[in-house]
mmCIF file of C-alpha atoms in Angstrom:
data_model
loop_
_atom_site.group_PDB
_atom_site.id
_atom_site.type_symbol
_atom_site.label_atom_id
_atom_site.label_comp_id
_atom_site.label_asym_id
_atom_site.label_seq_id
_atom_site.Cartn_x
_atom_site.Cartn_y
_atom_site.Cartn_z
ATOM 1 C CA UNK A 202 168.289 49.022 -14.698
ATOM 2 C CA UNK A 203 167.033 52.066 -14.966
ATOM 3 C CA UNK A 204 163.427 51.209 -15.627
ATOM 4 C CA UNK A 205 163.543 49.142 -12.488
ATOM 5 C CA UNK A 206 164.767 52.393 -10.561
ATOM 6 C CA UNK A 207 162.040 54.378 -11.752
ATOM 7 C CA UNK A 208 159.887 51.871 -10.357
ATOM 8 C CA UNK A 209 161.223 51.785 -7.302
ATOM 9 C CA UNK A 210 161.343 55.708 -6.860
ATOM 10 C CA UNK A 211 157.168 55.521 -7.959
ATOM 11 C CA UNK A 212 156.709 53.455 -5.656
ATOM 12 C CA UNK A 213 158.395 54.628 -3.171
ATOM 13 C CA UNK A 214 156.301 57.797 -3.816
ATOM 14 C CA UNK A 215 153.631 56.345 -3.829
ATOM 15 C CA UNK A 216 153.719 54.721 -0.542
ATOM 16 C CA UNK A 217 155.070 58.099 0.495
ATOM 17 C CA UNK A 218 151.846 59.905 0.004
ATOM 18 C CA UNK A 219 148.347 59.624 2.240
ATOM 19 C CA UNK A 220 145.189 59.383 0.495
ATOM 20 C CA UNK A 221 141.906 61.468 1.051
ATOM 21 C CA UNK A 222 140.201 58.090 2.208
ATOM 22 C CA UNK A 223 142.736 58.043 5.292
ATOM 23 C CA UNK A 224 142.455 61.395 6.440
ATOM 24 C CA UNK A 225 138.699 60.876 6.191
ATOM 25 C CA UNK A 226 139.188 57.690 8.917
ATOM 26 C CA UNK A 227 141.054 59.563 11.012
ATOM 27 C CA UNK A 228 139.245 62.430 11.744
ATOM 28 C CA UNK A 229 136.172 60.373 12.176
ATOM 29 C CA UNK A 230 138.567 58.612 14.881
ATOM 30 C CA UNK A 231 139.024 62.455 16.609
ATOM 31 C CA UNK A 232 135.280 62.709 16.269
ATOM 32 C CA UNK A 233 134.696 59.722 18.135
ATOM 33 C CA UNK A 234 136.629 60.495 21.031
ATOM 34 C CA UNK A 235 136.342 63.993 21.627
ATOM 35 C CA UNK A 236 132.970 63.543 23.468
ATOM 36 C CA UNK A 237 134.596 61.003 25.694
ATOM 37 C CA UNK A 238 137.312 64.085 26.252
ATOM 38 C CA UNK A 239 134.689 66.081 27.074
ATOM 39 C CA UNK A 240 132.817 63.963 29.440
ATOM 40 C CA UNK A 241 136.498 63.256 31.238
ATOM 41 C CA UNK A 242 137.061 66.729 31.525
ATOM 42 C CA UNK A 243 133.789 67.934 32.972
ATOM 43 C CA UNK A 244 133.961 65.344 35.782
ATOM 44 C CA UNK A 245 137.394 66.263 36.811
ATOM 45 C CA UNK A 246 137.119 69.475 37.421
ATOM 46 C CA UNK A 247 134.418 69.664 39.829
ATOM 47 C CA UNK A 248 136.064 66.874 41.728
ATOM 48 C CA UNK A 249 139.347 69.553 41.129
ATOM 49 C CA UNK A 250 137.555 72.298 42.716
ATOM 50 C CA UNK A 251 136.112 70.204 45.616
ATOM 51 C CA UNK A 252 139.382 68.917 46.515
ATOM 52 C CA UNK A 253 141.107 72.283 46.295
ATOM 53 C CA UNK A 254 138.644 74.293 48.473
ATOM 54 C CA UNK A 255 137.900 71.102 51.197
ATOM 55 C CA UNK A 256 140.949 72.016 52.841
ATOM 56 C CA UNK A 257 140.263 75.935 53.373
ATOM 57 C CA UNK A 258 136.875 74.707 54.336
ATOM 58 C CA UNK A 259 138.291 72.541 56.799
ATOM 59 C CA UNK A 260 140.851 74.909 57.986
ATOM 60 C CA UNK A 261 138.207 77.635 58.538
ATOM 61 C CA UNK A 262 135.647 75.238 60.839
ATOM 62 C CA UNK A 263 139.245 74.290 63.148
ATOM 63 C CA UNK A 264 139.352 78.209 62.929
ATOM 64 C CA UNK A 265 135.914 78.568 64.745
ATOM 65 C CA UNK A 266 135.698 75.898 67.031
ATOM 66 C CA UNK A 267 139.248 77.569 68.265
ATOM 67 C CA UNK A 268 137.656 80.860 68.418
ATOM 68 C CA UNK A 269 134.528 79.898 69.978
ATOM 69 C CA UNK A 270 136.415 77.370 72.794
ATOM 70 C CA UNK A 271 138.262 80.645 73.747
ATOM 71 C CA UNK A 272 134.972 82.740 73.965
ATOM 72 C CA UNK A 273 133.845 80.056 76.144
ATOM 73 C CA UNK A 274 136.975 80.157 78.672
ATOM 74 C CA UNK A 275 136.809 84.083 77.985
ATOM 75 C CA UNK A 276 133.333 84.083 79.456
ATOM 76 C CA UNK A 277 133.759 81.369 82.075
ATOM 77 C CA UNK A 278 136.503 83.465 83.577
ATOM 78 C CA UNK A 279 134.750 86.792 83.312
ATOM 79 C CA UNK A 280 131.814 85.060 85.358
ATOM 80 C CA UNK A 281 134.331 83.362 87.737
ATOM 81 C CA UNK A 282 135.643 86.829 88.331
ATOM 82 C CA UNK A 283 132.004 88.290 88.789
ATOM 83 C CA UNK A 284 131.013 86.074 91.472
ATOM 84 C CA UNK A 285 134.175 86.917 93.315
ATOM 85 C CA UNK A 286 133.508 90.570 93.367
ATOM 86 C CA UNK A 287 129.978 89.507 94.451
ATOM 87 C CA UNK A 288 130.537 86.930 96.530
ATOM 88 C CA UNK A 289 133.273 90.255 98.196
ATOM 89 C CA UNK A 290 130.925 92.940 97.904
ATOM 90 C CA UNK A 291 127.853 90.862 100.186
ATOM 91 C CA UNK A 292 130.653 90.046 102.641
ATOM 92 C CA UNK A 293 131.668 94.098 102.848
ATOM 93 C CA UNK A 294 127.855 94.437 103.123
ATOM 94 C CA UNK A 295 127.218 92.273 106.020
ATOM 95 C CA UNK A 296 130.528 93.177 107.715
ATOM 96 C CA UNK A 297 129.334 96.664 107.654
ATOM 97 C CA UNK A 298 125.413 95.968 108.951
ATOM 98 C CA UNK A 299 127.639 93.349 111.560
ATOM 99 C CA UNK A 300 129.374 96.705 112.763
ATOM 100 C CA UNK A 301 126.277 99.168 112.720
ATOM 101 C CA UNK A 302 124.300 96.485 114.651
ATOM 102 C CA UNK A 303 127.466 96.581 117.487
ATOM 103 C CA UNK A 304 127.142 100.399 117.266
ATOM 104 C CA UNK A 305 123.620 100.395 117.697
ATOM 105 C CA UNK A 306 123.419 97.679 120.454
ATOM 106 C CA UNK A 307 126.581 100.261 121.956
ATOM 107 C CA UNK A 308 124.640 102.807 122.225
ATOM 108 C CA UNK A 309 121.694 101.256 123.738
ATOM 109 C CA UNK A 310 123.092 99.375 125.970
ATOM 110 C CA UNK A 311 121.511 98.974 129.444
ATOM 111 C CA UNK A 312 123.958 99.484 132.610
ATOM 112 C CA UNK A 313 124.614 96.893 134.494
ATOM 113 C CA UNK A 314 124.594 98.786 137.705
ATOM 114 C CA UNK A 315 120.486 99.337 136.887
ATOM 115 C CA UNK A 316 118.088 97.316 137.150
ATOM 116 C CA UNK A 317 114.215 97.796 135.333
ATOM 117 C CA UNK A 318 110.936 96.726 136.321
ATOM 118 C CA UNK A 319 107.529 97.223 134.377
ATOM 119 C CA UNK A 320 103.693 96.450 136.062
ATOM 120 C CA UNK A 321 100.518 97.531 133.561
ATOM 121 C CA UNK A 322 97.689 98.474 135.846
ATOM 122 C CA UNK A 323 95.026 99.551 133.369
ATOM 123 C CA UNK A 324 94.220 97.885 130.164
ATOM 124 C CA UNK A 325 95.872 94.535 129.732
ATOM 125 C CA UNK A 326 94.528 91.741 128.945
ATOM 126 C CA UNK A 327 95.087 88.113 127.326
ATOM 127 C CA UNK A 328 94.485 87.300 123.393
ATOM 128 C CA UNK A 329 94.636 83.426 122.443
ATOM 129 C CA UNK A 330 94.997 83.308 118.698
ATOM 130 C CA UNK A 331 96.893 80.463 116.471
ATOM 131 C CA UNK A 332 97.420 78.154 119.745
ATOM 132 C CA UNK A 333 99.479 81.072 121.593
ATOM 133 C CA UNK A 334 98.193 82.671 124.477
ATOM 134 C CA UNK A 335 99.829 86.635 124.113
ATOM 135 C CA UNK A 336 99.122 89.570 126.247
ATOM 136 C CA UNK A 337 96.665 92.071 124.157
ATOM 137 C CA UNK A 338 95.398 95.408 124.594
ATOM 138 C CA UNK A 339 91.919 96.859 123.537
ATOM 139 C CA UNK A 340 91.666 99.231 120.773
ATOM 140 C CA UNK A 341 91.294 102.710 121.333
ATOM 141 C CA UNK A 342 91.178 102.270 125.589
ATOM 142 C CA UNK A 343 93.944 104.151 127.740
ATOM 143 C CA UNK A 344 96.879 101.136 128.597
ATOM 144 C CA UNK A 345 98.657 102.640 131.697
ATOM 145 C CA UNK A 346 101.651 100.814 133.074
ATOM 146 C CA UNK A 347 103.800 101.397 135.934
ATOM 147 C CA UNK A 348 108.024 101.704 135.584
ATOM 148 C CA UNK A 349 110.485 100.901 138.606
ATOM 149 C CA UNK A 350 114.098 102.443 138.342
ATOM 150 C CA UNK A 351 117.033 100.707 140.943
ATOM 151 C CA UNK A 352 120.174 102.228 141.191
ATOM 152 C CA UNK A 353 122.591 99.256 142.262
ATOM 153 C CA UNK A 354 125.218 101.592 141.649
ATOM 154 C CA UNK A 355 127.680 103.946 143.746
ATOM 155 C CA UNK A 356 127.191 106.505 140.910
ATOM 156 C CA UNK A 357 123.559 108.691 140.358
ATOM 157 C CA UNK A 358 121.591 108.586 137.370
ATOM 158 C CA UNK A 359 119.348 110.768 136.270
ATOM 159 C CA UNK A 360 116.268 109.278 134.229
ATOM 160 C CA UNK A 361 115.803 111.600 131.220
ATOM 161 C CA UNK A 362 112.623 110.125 129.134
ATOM 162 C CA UNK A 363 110.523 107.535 128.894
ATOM 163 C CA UNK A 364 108.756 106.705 125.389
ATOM 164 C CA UNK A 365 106.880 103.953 123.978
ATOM 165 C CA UNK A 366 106.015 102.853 120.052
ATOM 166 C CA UNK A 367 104.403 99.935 117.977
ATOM 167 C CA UNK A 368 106.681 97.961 115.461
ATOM 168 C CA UNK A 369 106.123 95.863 112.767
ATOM 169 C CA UNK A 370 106.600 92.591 114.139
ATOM 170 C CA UNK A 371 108.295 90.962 111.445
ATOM 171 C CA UNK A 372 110.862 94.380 111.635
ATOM 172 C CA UNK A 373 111.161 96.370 114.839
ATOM 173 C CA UNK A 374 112.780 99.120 112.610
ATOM 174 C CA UNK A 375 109.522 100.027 110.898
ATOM 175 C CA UNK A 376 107.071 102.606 113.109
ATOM 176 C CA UNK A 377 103.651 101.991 113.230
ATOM 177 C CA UNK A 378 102.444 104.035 115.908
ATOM 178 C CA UNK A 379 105.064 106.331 117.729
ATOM 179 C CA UNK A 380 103.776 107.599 121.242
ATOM 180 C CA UNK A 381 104.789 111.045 122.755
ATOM 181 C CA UNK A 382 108.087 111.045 125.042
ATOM 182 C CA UNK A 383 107.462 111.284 128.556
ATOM 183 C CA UNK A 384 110.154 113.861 129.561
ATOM 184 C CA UNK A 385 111.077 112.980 133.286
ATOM 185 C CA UNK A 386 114.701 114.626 133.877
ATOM 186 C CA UNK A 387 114.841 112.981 137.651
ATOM 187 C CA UNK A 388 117.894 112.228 139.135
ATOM 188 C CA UNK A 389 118.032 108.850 141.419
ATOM 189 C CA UNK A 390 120.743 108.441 144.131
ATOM 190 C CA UNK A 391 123.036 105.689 144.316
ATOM 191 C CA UNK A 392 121.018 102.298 146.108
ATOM 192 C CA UNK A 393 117.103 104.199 145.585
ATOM 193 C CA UNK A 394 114.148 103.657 143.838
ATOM 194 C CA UNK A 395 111.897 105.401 141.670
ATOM 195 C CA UNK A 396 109.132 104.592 139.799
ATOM 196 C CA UNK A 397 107.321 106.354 136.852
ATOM 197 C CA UNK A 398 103.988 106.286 135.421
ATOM 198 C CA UNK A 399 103.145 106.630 131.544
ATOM 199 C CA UNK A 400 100.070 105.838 129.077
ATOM 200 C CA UNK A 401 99.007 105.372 125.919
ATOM 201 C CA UNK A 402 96.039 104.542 123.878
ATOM 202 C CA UNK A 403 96.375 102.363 120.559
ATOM 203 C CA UNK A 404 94.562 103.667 117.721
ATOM 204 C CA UNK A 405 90.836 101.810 116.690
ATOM 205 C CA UNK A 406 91.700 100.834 113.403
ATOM 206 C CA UNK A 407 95.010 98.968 114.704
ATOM 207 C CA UNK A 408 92.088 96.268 116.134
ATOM 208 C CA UNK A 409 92.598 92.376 115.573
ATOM 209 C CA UNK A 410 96.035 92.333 114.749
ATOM 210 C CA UNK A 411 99.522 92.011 116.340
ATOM 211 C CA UNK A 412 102.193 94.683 117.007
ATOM 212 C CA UNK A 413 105.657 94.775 118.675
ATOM 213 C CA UNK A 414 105.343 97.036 121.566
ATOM 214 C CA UNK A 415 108.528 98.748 122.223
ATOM 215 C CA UNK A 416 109.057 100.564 125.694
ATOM 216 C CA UNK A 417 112.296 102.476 126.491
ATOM 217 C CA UNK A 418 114.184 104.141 129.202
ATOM 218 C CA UNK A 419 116.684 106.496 128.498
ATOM 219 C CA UNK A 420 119.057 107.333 131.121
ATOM 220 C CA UNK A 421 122.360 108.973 132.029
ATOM 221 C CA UNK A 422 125.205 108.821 134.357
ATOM 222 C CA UNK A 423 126.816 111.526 136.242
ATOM 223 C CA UNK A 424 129.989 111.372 133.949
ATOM 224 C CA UNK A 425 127.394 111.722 130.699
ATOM 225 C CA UNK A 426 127.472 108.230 129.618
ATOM 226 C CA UNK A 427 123.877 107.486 128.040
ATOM 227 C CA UNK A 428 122.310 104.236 128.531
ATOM 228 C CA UNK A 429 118.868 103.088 127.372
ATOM 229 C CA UNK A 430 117.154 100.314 128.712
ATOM 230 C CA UNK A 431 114.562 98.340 126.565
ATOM 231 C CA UNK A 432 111.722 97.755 129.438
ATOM 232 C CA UNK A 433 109.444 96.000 127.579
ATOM 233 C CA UNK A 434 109.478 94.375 123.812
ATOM 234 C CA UNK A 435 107.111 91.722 122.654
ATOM 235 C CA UNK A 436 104.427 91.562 120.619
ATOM 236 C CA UNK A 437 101.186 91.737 121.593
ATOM 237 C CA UNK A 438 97.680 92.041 120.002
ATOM 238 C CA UNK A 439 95.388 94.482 119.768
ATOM 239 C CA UNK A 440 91.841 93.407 120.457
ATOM 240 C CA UNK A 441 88.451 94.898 118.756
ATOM 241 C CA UNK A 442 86.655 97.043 121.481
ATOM 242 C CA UNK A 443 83.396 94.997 122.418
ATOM 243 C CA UNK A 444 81.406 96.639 124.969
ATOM 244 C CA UNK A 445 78.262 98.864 123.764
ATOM 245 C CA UNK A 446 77.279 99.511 119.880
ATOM 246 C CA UNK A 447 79.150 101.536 117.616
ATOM 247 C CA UNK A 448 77.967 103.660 114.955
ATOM 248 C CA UNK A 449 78.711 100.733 112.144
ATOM 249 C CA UNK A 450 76.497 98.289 114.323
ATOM 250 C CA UNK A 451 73.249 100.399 115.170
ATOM 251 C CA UNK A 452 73.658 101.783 111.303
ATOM 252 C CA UNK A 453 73.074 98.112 110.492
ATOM 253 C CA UNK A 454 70.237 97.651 112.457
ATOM 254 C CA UNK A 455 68.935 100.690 111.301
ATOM 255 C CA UNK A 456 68.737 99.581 107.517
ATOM 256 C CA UNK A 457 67.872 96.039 107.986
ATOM 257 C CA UNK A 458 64.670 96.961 110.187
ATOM 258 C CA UNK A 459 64.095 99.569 106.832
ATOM 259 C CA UNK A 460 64.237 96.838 104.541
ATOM 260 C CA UNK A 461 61.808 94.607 106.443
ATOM 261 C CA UNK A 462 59.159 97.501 106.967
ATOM 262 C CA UNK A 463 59.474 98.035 102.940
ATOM 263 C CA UNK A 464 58.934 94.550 102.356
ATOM 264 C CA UNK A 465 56.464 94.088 104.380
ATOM 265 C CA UNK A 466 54.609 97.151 102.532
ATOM 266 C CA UNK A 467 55.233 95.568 99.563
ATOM 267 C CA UNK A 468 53.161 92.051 100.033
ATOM 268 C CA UNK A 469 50.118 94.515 101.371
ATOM 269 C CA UNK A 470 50.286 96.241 98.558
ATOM 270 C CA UNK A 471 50.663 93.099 95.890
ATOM 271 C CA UNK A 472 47.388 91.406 97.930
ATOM 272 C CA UNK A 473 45.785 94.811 97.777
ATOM 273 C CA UNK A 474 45.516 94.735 93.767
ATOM 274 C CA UNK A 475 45.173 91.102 93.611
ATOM 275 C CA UNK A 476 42.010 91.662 95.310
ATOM 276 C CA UNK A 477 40.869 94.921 93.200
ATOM 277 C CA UNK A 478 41.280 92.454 89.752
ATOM 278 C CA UNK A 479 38.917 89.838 91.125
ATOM 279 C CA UNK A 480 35.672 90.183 89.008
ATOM 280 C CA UNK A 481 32.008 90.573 90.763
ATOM 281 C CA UNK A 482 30.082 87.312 90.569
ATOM 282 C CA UNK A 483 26.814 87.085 88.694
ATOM 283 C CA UNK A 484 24.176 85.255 90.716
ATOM 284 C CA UNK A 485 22.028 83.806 88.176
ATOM 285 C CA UNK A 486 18.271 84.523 89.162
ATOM 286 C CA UNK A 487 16.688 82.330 86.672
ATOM 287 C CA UNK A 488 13.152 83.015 85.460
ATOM 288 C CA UNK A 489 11.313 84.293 89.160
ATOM 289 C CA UNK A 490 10.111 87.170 87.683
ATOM 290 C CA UNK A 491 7.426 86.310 84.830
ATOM 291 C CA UNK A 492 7.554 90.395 83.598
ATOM 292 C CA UNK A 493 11.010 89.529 82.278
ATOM 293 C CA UNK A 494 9.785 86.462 80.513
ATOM 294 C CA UNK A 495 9.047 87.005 76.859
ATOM 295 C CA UNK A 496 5.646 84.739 76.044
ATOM 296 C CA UNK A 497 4.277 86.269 72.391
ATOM 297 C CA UNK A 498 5.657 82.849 71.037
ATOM 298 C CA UNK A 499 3.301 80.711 72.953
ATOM 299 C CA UNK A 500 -0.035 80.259 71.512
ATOM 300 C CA UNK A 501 -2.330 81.801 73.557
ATOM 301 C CA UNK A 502 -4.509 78.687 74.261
ATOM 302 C CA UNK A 503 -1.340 77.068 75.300
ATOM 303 C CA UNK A 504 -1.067 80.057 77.577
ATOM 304 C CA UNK A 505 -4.758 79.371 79.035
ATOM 305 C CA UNK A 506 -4.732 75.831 79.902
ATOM 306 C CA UNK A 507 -0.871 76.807 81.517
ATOM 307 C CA UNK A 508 -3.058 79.198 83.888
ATOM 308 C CA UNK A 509 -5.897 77.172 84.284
ATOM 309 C CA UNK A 510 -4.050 74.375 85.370
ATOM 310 C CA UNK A 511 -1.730 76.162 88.097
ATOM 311 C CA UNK A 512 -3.513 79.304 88.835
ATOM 312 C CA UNK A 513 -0.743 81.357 91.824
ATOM 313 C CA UNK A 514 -1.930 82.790 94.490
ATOM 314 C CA UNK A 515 -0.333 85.205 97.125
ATOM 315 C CA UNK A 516 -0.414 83.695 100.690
ATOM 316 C CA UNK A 517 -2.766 86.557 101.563
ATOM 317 C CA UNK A 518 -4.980 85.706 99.518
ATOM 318 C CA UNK A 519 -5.101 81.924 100.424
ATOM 319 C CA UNK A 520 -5.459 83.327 103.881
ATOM 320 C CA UNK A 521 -8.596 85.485 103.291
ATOM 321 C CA UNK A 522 -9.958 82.651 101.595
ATOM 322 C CA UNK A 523 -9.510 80.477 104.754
ATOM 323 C CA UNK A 524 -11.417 82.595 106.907
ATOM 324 C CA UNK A 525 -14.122 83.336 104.635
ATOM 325 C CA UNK A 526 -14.679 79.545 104.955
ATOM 326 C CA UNK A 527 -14.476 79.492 108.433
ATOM 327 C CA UNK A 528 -17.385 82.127 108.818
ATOM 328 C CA UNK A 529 -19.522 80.450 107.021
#
């Protein structure tokens, strides 16, 4: 019995221990899967931090768009608001020029117990241009013209000035030629008549183009109320002055008749050296004169029988001849 128990208790401790070969399998085991722990680990923590910073992300872009929709109303209101004040400040702006217009037509305001005629008796004329026939003056001539005054009234006036300017015709307010006030200081009675004379003369190099003439009468009551009565204002056109030459014409004439004369000098001149080039022309004389004529070549029998056979004589000598014949 007690063999068997010692048994039992080595075998028991035998079973109870691990051999090397074991721990040798199982830490190939760990070996196997620790690169597969590895591989696990290294994909779930990027996909960690991704999932843990999306949502700050996200929460940052709502952030924006917020902030930028409210610079957007910010902005739209701020313009809003801007247009107002303009849209306020050009009505302010024409509500004032409205009230200096009124204050300006107040104070030259024509009474109505006066009435204004105008007649011009020296220098007006008619100027069609762009399908409109308009009344034009010449440049640089003396325009006179002829004012009539009525007093409807039961109170006197006295007539202070007369004065007369050219405007810009697309503004009246701009001055382009301002004549001298014609100081008059007359007084007309209630139900009279007076008339006044004034002239002008527009300036040359206002010539060929339009102008608003502006003619004014300024005139007072006897309780110091000052009126002014526009006589005349329209536009009219000044016309070039074309009687007689003026200096720019004749100084025209002048140089083109200088530029003829010089050309004409010029082609004299040109067939004056064509001619002095031309060479003299030979005249050939040919072999007339035998003294010229070199014969020491010819043989001098050849020369002989050349003589012999046409011997030359002078016509005085064939005449003598003749009349030796005829004496005999």
């Amino acid at each position: 019995m007690s063999n068997k128990r010692h048994l039992q208790s080595v075998g028991s401790g035998v079973e109870g221990k691990t051999t090397p070969r074991h721990n040798l399998q199982q830490s190939e085991n760990m070996m196997k899967l620790l690169p597969k722990l590895v591989l696990l680990v290294l994909l779930a923590f990027p996909a960690t931090i991704i999932f843990n910073s999306r949502g700050p992300l996200v929460a940052a872009q709502d952030a924006t768009e917020d902030e930028e929709a409210a610079e957007d109303i910010i902005s739209e209101d701020e313009d809003d608001e801007a247009e107002v004040e303009d849209d306020e400040t050009t009505d302010l702006t024409e509500e004032k020029e409205e009230e200096e217009e009124d204050a300006t037509s107040g104070e030259a305001k024509a009474s109505p117990n006066a009435d204004t005629t105008i007649l011009f008796v020296k220098g007006e004329g008619r100027s069609s241009g762009g399908g409109t026939d308009t009344q034009g003056f010449p440049a640089n001539n003396i325009v006179k013209f002829l004012v009539g005054f009525t007093n409807k009234g039961s109170e006197d006036f006295v007539v202070e000035s007369l004065d007369a300017s050219f405007r810009y015709p697309q503004d009246y307010q701009f001055y382009i030629q301002n004549f001298t006030a014609l100081q008059l200081n007359t007084m007309v009675q209630s139900q009279r008549q007076a008339t006044f004379e004034y002239s002008f003369i527009p300036a040359e190099p206002m010539g060929g183009r339009p102008f608003g003439l502006v003619i004014n009468l300024n005139y007072k009551d006897t309780n110091g109320n000052v009126f002014q009565d526009a006589v005349f204002n329209q536009t009219v056109t000044i016309t070039e002055k074309e009687d007689g030459l003026d200096g720019e014409t004749v100084f025209l004439y002048v140089f083109l008749s200088g530029l003829g004369l010089l050309v004409i000098v010029g082609l004299h001149q040109l067939l004056e050296s064509r001619k002095r080039r031309r060479p003299a022309t030979k005249v050939e004389m040919g072999t007339s004169n035998h003294n010229d004529v070199d014969m020491s070549w010819i043989p001098q029998e050849t020369l002989n029988q050349i003589n012999k056979a046409s011997p030359r004589r002078s016509p005085r000598k064939r005449a003598q001849k003749r009349s030796a014949g005829s004496d005999e």
